[in-house]
PDB file of C-alpha atoms in Angstrom:
ATOM      1  CA  MET F   1      -0.036   0.022  -0.281  1.00 63.00           C
ATOM      2  CA  LYS F   2       2.954   2.132   0.780  1.00 67.00           C
ATOM      3  CA  LYS F   3       4.874   1.427  -1.974  1.00 72.00           C
ATOM      4  CA  SER F   4       1.873   2.010  -4.716  1.00 78.00           C
ATOM      5  CA  LYS F   5       1.437   5.504  -2.972  1.00 80.00           C
ATOM      6  CA  LYS F   6       4.786   6.421  -3.415  1.00 83.00           C
ATOM      7  CA  LYS F   7       4.784   5.268  -7.211  1.00 83.00           C
ATOM      8  CA  MET F   8       1.454   7.555  -7.110  1.00 86.00           C
ATOM      9  CA  TRP F   9       2.931  10.753  -5.880  1.00 87.00           C
ATOM     10  CA  PHE F  10       6.103   9.922  -8.122  1.00 88.00           C
ATOM     11  CA  ALA F  11       3.721   9.964 -11.208  1.00 88.00           C
ATOM     12  CA  VAL F  12       1.479  13.229 -10.076  1.00 89.00           C
ATOM     13  CA  PHE F  13       4.956  15.177  -9.849  1.00 88.00           C
ATOM     14  CA  THR F  14       6.913  13.808 -12.993  1.00 91.00           C
ATOM     15  CA  LEU F  15       4.037  13.235 -15.749  1.00 93.00           C
ATOM     16  CA  PRO F  16       3.706  16.561 -16.101  1.00 92.00           C
ATOM     17  CA  THR F  17       7.238  17.455 -16.872  1.00 92.00           C
ATOM     18  CA  VAL F  18       7.769  14.488 -19.364  1.00 94.00           C
ATOM     19  CA  PHE F  19       4.512  15.876 -20.960  1.00 94.00           C
ATOM     20  CA  ILE F  20       5.757  19.501 -21.080  1.00 94.00           C
ATOM     21  CA  PHE F  21       9.100  18.065 -22.096  1.00 93.00           C
ATOM     22  CA  LEU F  22       7.483  16.033 -25.176  1.00 94.00           C
ATOM     23  CA  THR F  23       5.502  18.768 -26.427  1.00 94.00           C
ATOM     24  CA  VAL F  24       7.598  21.590 -26.134  1.00 92.00           C
ATOM     25  CA  VAL F  25      10.812  20.348 -26.692  1.00 91.00           C
ATOM     26  CA  LEU F  26      11.051  16.642 -27.987  1.00 94.00           C
ATOM     27  CA  ILE F  27       8.287  17.147 -30.862  1.00 95.00           C
ATOM     28  CA  PRO F  28       9.102  20.177 -32.075  1.00 93.00           C
ATOM     29  CA  PHE F  29      12.672  19.409 -32.098  1.00 93.00           C
ATOM     30  CA  SER F  30      11.853  15.998 -34.154  1.00 94.00           C
ATOM     31  CA  MET F  31       9.521  17.979 -36.415  1.00 94.00           C
ATOM     32  CA  GLY F  32      12.587  20.734 -37.004  1.00 93.00           C
ATOM     33  CA  ILE F  33      14.617  17.573 -38.276  1.00 94.00           C
ATOM     34  CA  VAL F  34      12.241  16.482 -40.297  1.00 95.00           C
ATOM     35  CA  TYR F  35      11.572  19.680 -42.054  1.00 94.00           C
ATOM     36  CA  SER F  36      15.231  20.404 -42.866  1.00 94.00           C
ATOM     37  CA  PHE F  37      15.082  17.516 -45.499  1.00 95.00           C
ATOM     38  CA  PHE F  38      12.493  19.479 -47.208  1.00 94.00           C
ATOM     39  CA  GLU F  39      12.139  22.764 -49.592  1.00 93.00           C
ATOM     40  CA  TRP F  40       9.119  24.804 -48.191  1.00 91.00           C
ATOM     41  CA  ASP F  41       8.274  28.080 -47.569  1.00 88.00           C
ATOM     42  CA  GLY F  42       6.686  27.501 -44.281  1.00 84.00           C
ATOM     43  CA  MET F  43       2.990  28.306 -46.032  1.00 86.00           C
ATOM     44  CA  ALA F  44       0.761  25.321 -44.883  1.00 84.00           C
ATOM     45  CA  LEU F  45      -0.968  25.374 -48.357  1.00 85.00           C
ATOM     46  CA  HIS F  46       2.258  25.429 -50.170  1.00 87.00           C
ATOM     47  CA  GLU F  47       3.686  22.208 -51.128  1.00 89.00           C
ATOM     48  CA  LYS F  48       6.825  20.518 -49.304  1.00 90.00           C
ATOM     49  CA  LYS F  49       9.560  19.184 -51.770  1.00 92.00           C
ATOM     50  CA  PHE F  50      11.805  16.458 -50.509  1.00 94.00           C
ATOM     51  CA  ILE F  51      15.654  17.369 -51.251  1.00 94.00           C
ATOM     52  CA  GLY F  52      17.420  14.933 -48.633  1.00 92.00           C
ATOM     53  CA  PHE F  53      20.529  16.496 -47.359  1.00 94.00           C
ATOM     54  CA  SER F  54      20.903  19.503 -50.023  1.00 95.00           C
ATOM     55  CA  ASN F  55      20.052  22.002 -47.305  1.00 94.00           C
ATOM     56  CA  TYR F  56      22.982  20.701 -45.403  1.00 95.00           C
ATOM     57  CA  ILE F  57      25.040  20.747 -48.112  1.00 94.00           C
ATOM     58  CA  ASN F  58      24.486  24.426 -49.297  1.00 93.00           C
ATOM     59  CA  MET F  59      25.173  25.712 -46.005  1.00 92.00           C
ATOM     60  CA  PHE F  60      29.101  25.115 -46.691  1.00 90.00           C
ATOM     61  CA  SER F  61      28.695  27.722 -49.462  1.00 92.00           C
ATOM     62  CA  ASP F  62      26.693  30.512 -47.908  1.00 93.00           C
ATOM     63  CA  GLU F  63      28.695  32.898 -47.012  1.00 93.00           C
ATOM     64  CA  ARG F  64      26.380  34.879 -45.069  1.00 93.00           C
ATOM     65  CA  PHE F  65      25.938  31.812 -43.029  1.00 93.00           C
ATOM     66  CA  ILE F  66      29.409  31.058 -42.223  1.00 94.00           C
ATOM     67  CA  SER F  67      30.063  34.938 -41.671  1.00 95.00           C
ATOM     68  CA  SER F  68      27.349  34.519 -38.811  1.00 95.00           C
ATOM     69  CA  ILE F  69      29.247  31.453 -37.224  1.00 94.00           C
ATOM     70  CA  TRP F  70      32.842  33.147 -37.127  1.00 95.00           C
ATOM     71  CA  ILE F  71      31.024  36.397 -35.680  1.00 95.00           C
ATOM     72  CA  THR F  72      29.309  34.297 -33.171  1.00 95.00           C
ATOM     73  CA  VAL F  73      32.378  32.327 -32.033  1.00 95.00           C
ATOM     74  CA  LYS F  74      34.273  35.433 -31.818  1.00 95.00           C
ATOM     75  CA  TYR F  75      31.818  37.163 -29.895  1.00 96.00           C
ATOM     76  CA  THR F  76      31.653  34.098 -27.645  1.00 95.00           C
ATOM     77  CA  LEU F  77      35.077  33.580 -26.619  1.00 95.00           C
ATOM     78  CA  ILE F  78      35.911  37.415 -25.827  1.00 96.00           C
ATOM     79  CA  ALA F  79      32.167  37.767 -23.814  1.00 96.00           C
ATOM     80  CA  ALA F  80      32.830  34.352 -21.891  1.00 95.00           C
ATOM     81  CA  LEU F  81      36.287  35.118 -20.756  1.00 96.00           C
ATOM     82  CA  ILE F  82      35.421  38.662 -19.305  1.00 96.00           C
ATOM     83  CA  ILE F  83      32.091  37.260 -18.309  1.00 96.00           C
ATOM     84  CA  ASN F  84      33.852  34.711 -16.089  1.00 96.00           C
ATOM     85  CA  VAL F  85      36.742  37.421 -14.868  1.00 96.00           C
ATOM     86  CA  LEU F  86      34.300  39.960 -13.776  1.00 96.00           C
ATOM     87  CA  GLY F  87      31.697  37.659 -12.028  1.00 95.00           C
ATOM     88  CA  LEU F  88      34.785  36.358 -10.150  1.00 95.00           C
ATOM     89  CA  LEU F  89      36.479  39.733  -9.300  1.00 95.00           C
ATOM     90  CA  PHE F  90      32.791  40.543  -8.106  1.00 95.00           C
ATOM     91  CA  ALA F  91      32.592  37.586  -6.142  1.00 95.00           C
ATOM     92  CA  LEU F  92      35.655  37.941  -4.552  1.00 94.00           C
ATOM     93  CA  LEU F  93      35.180  41.669  -3.752  1.00 94.00           C
ATOM     94  CA  VAL F  94      31.640  41.048  -2.279  1.00 94.00           C
ATOM     95  CA  THR F  95      32.923  38.107   0.056  1.00 91.00           C
ATOM     96  CA  GLN F  96      35.091  40.365   2.039  1.00 90.00           C
ATOM     97  CA  LYS F  97      34.061  41.926   5.273  1.00 86.00           C
ATOM     98  CA  LEU F  98      33.054  45.326   3.671  1.00 87.00           C
ATOM     99  CA  LYS F  99      30.090  47.234   4.976  1.00 88.00           C
ATOM    100  CA  VAL F 100      28.502  47.999   1.598  1.00 91.00           C
ATOM    101  CA  ARG F 101      28.620  44.061   0.539  1.00 89.00           C
ATOM    102  CA  ASN F 102      25.050  43.627   0.289  1.00 91.00           C
ATOM    103  CA  THR F 103      24.580  46.591  -1.758  1.00 93.00           C
ATOM    104  CA  LEU F 104      27.235  46.094  -4.286  1.00 93.00           C
ATOM    105  CA  ARG F 105      25.899  42.178  -4.462  1.00 92.00           C
ATOM    106  CA  THR F 106      22.166  44.106  -5.091  1.00 92.00           C
ATOM    107  CA  MET F 107      23.876  46.267  -8.014  1.00 93.00           C
ATOM    108  CA  PHE F 108      25.971  43.993  -9.794  1.00 93.00           C
ATOM    109  CA  PHE F 109      23.164  41.191  -9.712  1.00 93.00           C
ATOM    110  CA  MET F 110      20.463  43.777 -10.727  1.00 92.00           C
ATOM    111  CA  PRO F 111      21.224  43.965 -14.862  1.00 90.00           C
ATOM    112  CA  ASN F 112      20.553  40.322 -14.836  1.00 89.00           C
ATOM    113  CA  LEU F 113      16.877  41.337 -13.964  1.00 89.00           C
ATOM    114  CA  ILE F 114      16.105  43.205 -16.794  1.00 87.00           C
ATOM    115  CA  GLY F 115      15.257  41.366 -20.019  1.00 83.00           C
ATOM    116  CA  GLY F 116      17.498  41.467 -22.694  1.00 85.00           C
ATOM    117  CA  LEU F 117      15.325  43.567 -25.348  1.00 89.00           C
ATOM    118  CA  ILE F 118      14.817  46.153 -22.719  1.00 90.00           C
ATOM    119  CA  LEU F 119      18.559  46.309 -22.045  1.00 90.00           C
ATOM    120  CA  GLY F 120      19.497  46.838 -25.926  1.00 90.00           C
ATOM    121  CA  PHE F 121      17.301  49.454 -26.175  1.00 91.00           C
ATOM    122  CA  ILE F 122      18.879  51.617 -23.135  1.00 92.00           C
ATOM    123  CA  TRP F 123      22.227  51.034 -24.392  1.00 92.00           C
ATOM    124  CA  GLN F 124      20.919  51.970 -27.695  1.00 92.00           C
ATOM    125  CA  PHE F 125      20.132  55.440 -26.267  1.00 92.00           C
ATOM    126  CA  ILE F 126      23.454  55.465 -24.301  1.00 93.00           C
ATOM    127  CA  PHE F 127      25.433  55.084 -27.171  1.00 93.00           C
ATOM    128  CA  MET F 128      23.544  57.350 -29.460  1.00 91.00           C
ATOM    129  CA  LYS F 129      23.377  60.237 -27.008  1.00 91.00           C
ATOM    130  CA  VAL F 130      25.449  59.670 -23.730  1.00 93.00           C
ATOM    131  CA  PHE F 131      28.576  58.320 -25.730  1.00 92.00           C
ATOM    132  CA  GLU F 132      28.397  61.241 -28.490  1.00 89.00           C
ATOM    133  CA  GLN F 133      27.934  63.810 -25.459  1.00 91.00           C
ATOM    134  CA  ILE F 134      31.187  62.313 -23.555  1.00 92.00           C
ATOM    135  CA  GLY F 135      32.873  62.668 -26.710  1.00 90.00           C
ATOM    136  CA  SER F 136      32.227  66.056 -28.093  1.00 90.00           C
ATOM    137  CA  SER F 137      32.342  67.295 -24.359  1.00 91.00           C
ATOM    138  CA  THR F 138      35.853  65.891 -23.957  1.00 90.00           C
ATOM    139  CA  GLY F 139      37.138  65.681 -26.924  1.00 87.00           C
ATOM    140  CA  LEU F 140      37.567  62.083 -26.769  1.00 89.00           C
ATOM    141  CA  ASP F 141      35.479  61.490 -29.907  1.00 86.00           C
ATOM    142  CA  ASN F 142      37.676  58.706 -30.767  1.00 87.00           C
ATOM    143  CA  ILE F 143      36.527  56.469 -28.413  1.00 89.00           C
ATOM    144  CA  PHE F 144      33.014  57.861 -27.381  1.00 91.00           C
ATOM    145  CA  PHE F 145      30.868  58.037 -30.423  1.00 91.00           C
ATOM    146  CA  ASN F 146      28.394  56.069 -31.650  1.00 92.00           C
ATOM    147  CA  TRP F 147      29.596  52.174 -31.703  1.00 93.00           C
ATOM    148  CA  ILE F 148      26.579  50.621 -33.125  1.00 92.00           C
ATOM    149  CA  LEU F 149      27.129  52.621 -36.392  1.00 91.00           C
ATOM    150  CA  ASP F 150      30.488  51.108 -36.379  1.00 92.00           C
ATOM    151  CA  GLU F 151      31.499  47.767 -38.437  1.00 91.00           C
ATOM    152  CA  LYS F 152      34.406  47.529 -36.343  1.00 89.00           C
ATOM    153  CA  PHE F 153      32.815  48.385 -32.667  1.00 93.00           C
ATOM    154  CA  ALA F 154      29.453  47.167 -33.019  1.00 94.00           C
ATOM    155  CA  LEU F 155      30.464  43.931 -32.323  1.00 95.00           C
ATOM    156  CA  PHE F 156      32.243  45.452 -28.975  1.00 95.00           C
ATOM    157  CA  ALA F 157      28.881  47.155 -28.064  1.00 95.00           C
ATOM    158  CA  ILE F 158      26.892  43.884 -27.601  1.00 95.00           C
ATOM    159  CA  ILE F 159      29.756  42.390 -25.788  1.00 95.00           C
ATOM    160  CA  LEU F 160      29.682  45.417 -23.420  1.00 95.00           C
ATOM    161  CA  VAL F 161      26.120  45.128 -22.741  1.00 94.00           C
ATOM    162  CA  SER F 162      25.891  41.358 -22.488  1.00 94.00           C
ATOM    163  CA  THR F 163      28.761  41.213 -19.785  1.00 94.00           C
ATOM    164  CA  TRP F 164      27.168  44.164 -18.168  1.00 92.00           C
ATOM    165  CA  GLN F 165      24.011  41.598 -17.948  1.00 92.00           C
ATOM    166  CA  MET F 166      25.602  38.521 -17.303  1.00 94.00           C
ATOM    167  CA  ALA F 167      28.596  38.841 -15.082  1.00 94.00           C
ATOM    168  CA  GLY F 168      26.252  39.300 -11.822  1.00 94.00           C
ATOM    169  CA  TYR F 169      24.739  36.507 -12.160  1.00 94.00           C
ATOM    170  CA  ILE F 170      28.029  34.478 -12.671  1.00 96.00           C
ATOM    171  CA  MET F 171      29.114  36.041  -9.880  1.00 96.00           C
ATOM    172  CA  ILE F 172      26.305  34.384  -7.628  1.00 95.00           C
ATOM    173  CA  ILE F 173      27.879  31.234  -8.723  1.00 95.00           C
ATOM    174  CA  TYR F 174      31.290  31.892  -7.704  1.00 95.00           C
ATOM    175  CA  ILE F 175      30.089  33.463  -4.466  1.00 95.00           C
ATOM    176  CA  THR F 176      28.520  29.715  -3.591  1.00 94.00           C
ATOM    177  CA  GLY F 177      32.098  28.240  -4.471  1.00 93.00           C
ATOM    178  CA  ILE F 178      33.851  30.714  -2.297  1.00 93.00           C
ATOM    179  CA  GLN F 179      31.408  29.993   0.482  1.00 92.00           C
ATOM    180  CA  SER F 180      32.046  26.390   0.379  1.00 91.00           C
ATOM    181  CA  ILE F 181      35.804  26.448   0.721  1.00 90.00           C
ATOM    182  CA  PRO F 182      36.228  25.179   4.627  1.00 89.00           C
ATOM    183  CA  THR F 183      37.533  28.523   6.294  1.00 87.00           C
ATOM    184  CA  GLU F 184      39.500  26.044   8.516  1.00 89.00           C
ATOM    185  CA  LEU F 185      41.540  25.719   5.063  1.00 88.00           C
ATOM    186  CA  LEU F 186      41.894  29.291   4.639  1.00 87.00           C
ATOM    187  CA  GLU F 187      42.654  30.192   8.433  1.00 88.00           C
ATOM    188  CA  ALA F 188      45.582  27.536   8.404  1.00 90.00           C
ATOM    189  CA  ALA F 189      47.528  28.719   5.336  1.00 88.00           C
ATOM    190  CA  LYS F 190      47.129  32.448   7.204  1.00 87.00           C
ATOM    191  CA  VAL F 191      48.572  31.233  10.388  1.00 88.00           C
ATOM    192  CA  ASP F 192      51.230  29.529   8.019  1.00 87.00           C
ATOM    193  CA  GLY F 193      51.594  33.195   6.615  1.00 86.00           C
ATOM    194  CA  ALA F 194      50.365  32.746   3.278  1.00 86.00           C
ATOM    195  CA  GLY F 195      49.213  36.019   1.994  1.00 88.00           C
ATOM    196  CA  TYR F 196      45.765  36.657   0.269  1.00 87.00           C
ATOM    197  CA  PHE F 197      47.097  35.909  -3.360  1.00 89.00           C
ATOM    198  CA  GLN F 198      48.981  32.958  -2.194  1.00 90.00           C
ATOM    199  CA  ARG F 199      45.844  31.468  -0.466  1.00 89.00           C
ATOM    200  CA  PHE F 200      43.544  32.500  -3.696  1.00 89.00           C
ATOM    201  CA  LYS F 201      46.257  30.559  -5.822  1.00 89.00           C
ATOM    202  CA  SER F 202      46.840  27.206  -3.747  1.00 89.00           C
ATOM    203  CA  ILE F 203      43.768  26.687  -2.049  1.00 89.00           C
ATOM    204  CA  MET F 204      40.770  29.029  -3.604  1.00 90.00           C
ATOM    205  CA  PHE F 205      41.658  28.911  -7.373  1.00 89.00           C
ATOM    206  CA  PRO F 206      41.901  24.853  -7.371  1.00 89.00           C
ATOM    207  CA  LEU F 207      38.780  24.441  -5.027  1.00 90.00           C
ATOM    208  CA  LEU F 208      36.552  26.714  -7.545  1.00 91.00           C
ATOM    209  CA  THR F 209      36.840  24.322 -10.169  1.00 89.00           C
ATOM    210  CA  PRO F 210      33.189  23.132  -9.969  1.00 90.00           C
ATOM    211  CA  ALA F 211      32.112  26.805 -10.131  1.00 92.00           C
ATOM    212  CA  PHE F 212      34.584  27.419 -13.255  1.00 92.00           C
ATOM    213  CA  THR F 213      32.636  24.500 -14.966  1.00 91.00           C
ATOM    214  CA  VAL F 214      29.034  25.591 -14.315  1.00 93.00           C
ATOM    215  CA  SER F 215      29.995  29.170 -14.869  1.00 94.00           C
ATOM    216  CA  LEU F 216      31.780  28.476 -18.196  1.00 93.00           C
ATOM    217  CA  PHE F 217      29.019  26.152 -19.048  1.00 92.00           C
ATOM    218  CA  LEU F 218      26.514  28.794 -18.423  1.00 93.00           C
ATOM    219  CA  SER F 219      28.297  31.826 -20.073  1.00 94.00           C
ATOM    220  CA  LEU F 220      29.444  29.906 -23.041  1.00 92.00           C
ATOM    221  CA  SER F 221      25.899  28.285 -23.786  1.00 91.00           C
ATOM    222  CA  ASN F 222      24.056  31.658 -23.515  1.00 92.00           C
ATOM    223  CA  SER F 223      26.733  33.493 -25.612  1.00 93.00           C
ATOM    224  CA  PHE F 224      26.188  31.142 -28.319  1.00 92.00           C
ATOM    225  CA  LYS F 225      22.128  31.493 -28.279  1.00 91.00           C
ATOM    226  CA  ILE F 226      22.287  35.466 -27.733  1.00 93.00           C
ATOM    227  CA  TYR F 227      19.392  36.764 -30.003  1.00 93.00           C
ATOM    228  CA  ASP F 228      17.790  39.532 -27.732  1.00 92.00           C
ATOM    229  CA  VAL F 229      20.539  41.755 -27.463  1.00 92.00           C
ATOM    230  CA  ASN F 230      21.611  41.293 -30.753  1.00 93.00           C
ATOM    231  CA  LEU F 231      18.085  42.176 -32.248  1.00 93.00           C
ATOM    232  CA  SER F 232      17.256  45.533 -30.223  1.00 92.00           C
ATOM    233  CA  LEU F 233      20.655  46.744 -29.751  1.00 93.00           C
ATOM    234  CA  THR F 234      22.107  46.462 -33.533  1.00 92.00           C
ATOM    235  CA  GLY F 235      19.596  44.131 -35.433  1.00 90.00           C
ATOM    236  CA  GLY F 236      22.800  42.344 -37.477  1.00 89.00           C
ATOM    237  CA  GLY F 237      23.955  45.589 -38.567  1.00 85.00           C
ATOM    238  CA  PRO F 238      25.545  47.737 -39.747  1.00 91.00           C
ATOM    239  CA  TYR F 239      26.275  45.654 -43.323  1.00 88.00           C
ATOM    240  CA  ASN F 240      25.461  42.126 -41.251  1.00 88.00           C
ATOM    241  CA  SER F 241      28.645  42.814 -39.203  1.00 92.00           C
ATOM    242  CA  THR F 242      26.722  41.615 -36.295  1.00 93.00           C
ATOM    243  CA  GLU F 243      24.590  39.074 -37.397  1.00 94.00           C
ATOM    244  CA  MET F 244      24.893  35.992 -35.274  1.00 94.00           C
ATOM    245  CA  PHE F 245      23.980  32.415 -35.501  1.00 93.00           C
ATOM    246  CA  ALA F 246      20.538  32.713 -33.656  1.00 93.00           C
ATOM    247  CA  MET F 247      19.615  35.710 -35.711  1.00 95.00           C
ATOM    248  CA  ASN F 248      20.828  34.203 -39.163  1.00 94.00           C
ATOM    249  CA  VAL F 249      18.381  31.173 -38.462  1.00 94.00           C
ATOM    250  CA  TYR F 250      15.641  33.601 -37.428  1.00 94.00           C
ATOM    251  CA  ASN F 251      16.095  36.047 -40.761  1.00 93.00           C
ATOM    252  CA  GLU F 252      16.479  32.512 -42.729  1.00 93.00           C
ATOM    253  CA  ILE F 253      12.862  31.285 -41.777  1.00 93.00           C
ATOM    254  CA  PHE F 254      10.940  34.463 -40.975  1.00 91.00           C
ATOM    255  CA  SER F 255      12.519  37.135 -43.379  1.00 91.00           C
ATOM    256  CA  TYR F 256      13.398  35.142 -46.283  1.00 91.00           C
ATOM    257  CA  LYS F 257      11.041  32.327 -45.884  1.00 91.00           C
ATOM    258  CA  ASN F 258      12.943  29.732 -46.668  1.00 93.00           C
ATOM    259  CA  PHE F 259      11.509  27.451 -43.820  1.00 92.00           C
ATOM    260  CA  GLY F 260      13.467  24.082 -44.948  1.00 93.00           C
ATOM    261  CA  TYR F 261      16.667  25.634 -44.993  1.00 94.00           C
ATOM    262  CA  GLY F 262      16.508  27.636 -41.985  1.00 94.00           C
ATOM    263  CA  GLN F 263      15.335  24.314 -39.970  1.00 94.00           C
ATOM    264  CA  SER F 264      18.334  22.512 -41.394  1.00 95.00           C
ATOM    265  CA  LYS F 265      20.755  25.889 -39.735  1.00 94.00           C
ATOM    266  CA  ALA F 266      18.646  25.367 -36.681  1.00 94.00           C
ATOM    267  CA  VAL F 267      19.351  21.960 -36.467  1.00 94.00           C
ATOM    268  CA  MET F 268      23.118  22.415 -37.286  1.00 93.00           C
ATOM    269  CA  PHE F 269      23.113  25.166 -34.473  1.00 92.00           C
ATOM    270  CA  PHE F 270      21.954  23.163 -32.029  1.00 93.00           C
ATOM    271  CA  PHE F 271      24.610  20.012 -32.252  1.00 93.00           C
ATOM    272  CA  PHE F 272      27.312  22.661 -33.005  1.00 91.00           C
ATOM    273  CA  VAL F 273      26.487  24.387 -29.259  1.00 91.00           C
ATOM    274  CA  ALA F 274      25.734  21.090 -28.031  1.00 92.00           C
ATOM    275  CA  LEU F 275      29.364  19.671 -28.961  1.00 93.00           C
ATOM    276  CA  ILE F 276      30.885  22.772 -27.948  1.00 91.00           C
ATOM    277  CA  THR F 277      29.445  22.881 -24.237  1.00 89.00           C
ATOM    278  CA  LEU F 278      29.881  19.247 -23.735  1.00 91.00           C
ATOM    279  CA  VAL F 279      33.662  18.998 -24.637  1.00 91.00           C
ATOM    280  CA  GLN F 280      33.874  22.390 -22.199  1.00 87.00           C
ATOM    281  CA  VAL F 281      32.269  20.514 -19.204  1.00 86.00           C
ATOM    282  CA  TYR F 282      34.101  17.329 -19.931  1.00 88.00           C
ATOM    283  CA  LEU F 283      37.590  18.816 -20.052  1.00 87.00           C
ATOM    284  CA  SER F 284      36.494  21.316 -16.809  1.00 83.00           C
ATOM    285  CA  LYS F 285      35.129  17.897 -14.963  1.00 80.00           C
ATOM    286  CA  LYS F 286      38.581  16.385 -15.140  1.00 79.00           C
ATOM    287  CA  ARG F 287      39.947  19.395 -13.770  1.00 73.00           C
ATOM    288  CA  GLU F 288      37.924  19.436 -10.638  1.00 69.00           C
ATOM    289  CA  VAL F 289      39.686  18.950  -7.553  1.00 61.00           C
ATOM    290  CA  GLU F 290      37.669  16.785  -4.306  1.00 59.00           C
ATOM    291  CA  MET F 291      37.644  18.444  -1.033  1.00 57.00           C
TER     292      MET F 291
END
């Protein structure tokens, strides 16, 4: 009786989740793979033409698509590095015995509560008005100008905004990692005469490896998937210089009406992100230190 009741509660809590996962993730994903083998404009009344792997083959000669991959990789590498460095520095700062540490935590985390679309529009105003005003007032107009209109600087504008949004969130993970380090270890090293940087290098940094694994995974996957800030800040411009992977897929499907070809790009996008993040987690896990 007790066993059957346990099974019933197990079903009550798991079946809704399984149902949602099937209907929202698994079935649409499977349908997307099927559509990727067709030439179709997405209109229900129009005929679908089976073309096999042609959509996948055509990707390798699509210069705009290849350019979007390169832009996304460049953006991800720079953004993930800066986000993690800043997140760790913020975490080290707010775990010190400072009177304003709670205020600082709130300030660093708050940008993460603002949606990417709104954040993009706010920073669009900052680049258009505030940066230009600072440049004309100080004479530093080669630094403070409207970055989003410049092909070379537009990508760095997105990196700046997404870093500002994400670093506070990553800070929380590093704070958890720092607080899980036994204080006895740090106190013993302090008694032995180890300075702060020696304690950080020899004790804290190795024991923070699990936090690095999670933080790197989140920053890499979120950076690869970025769309909202990309859309609201630059819209892929100027001259497609900031059109990233996710935006390229969206434009192919909804702007150019190449539903089948866009789906093949989306499938490729999934496997590309999955492969890179799995390799990162595998390599990071191998370096983790047991306490």
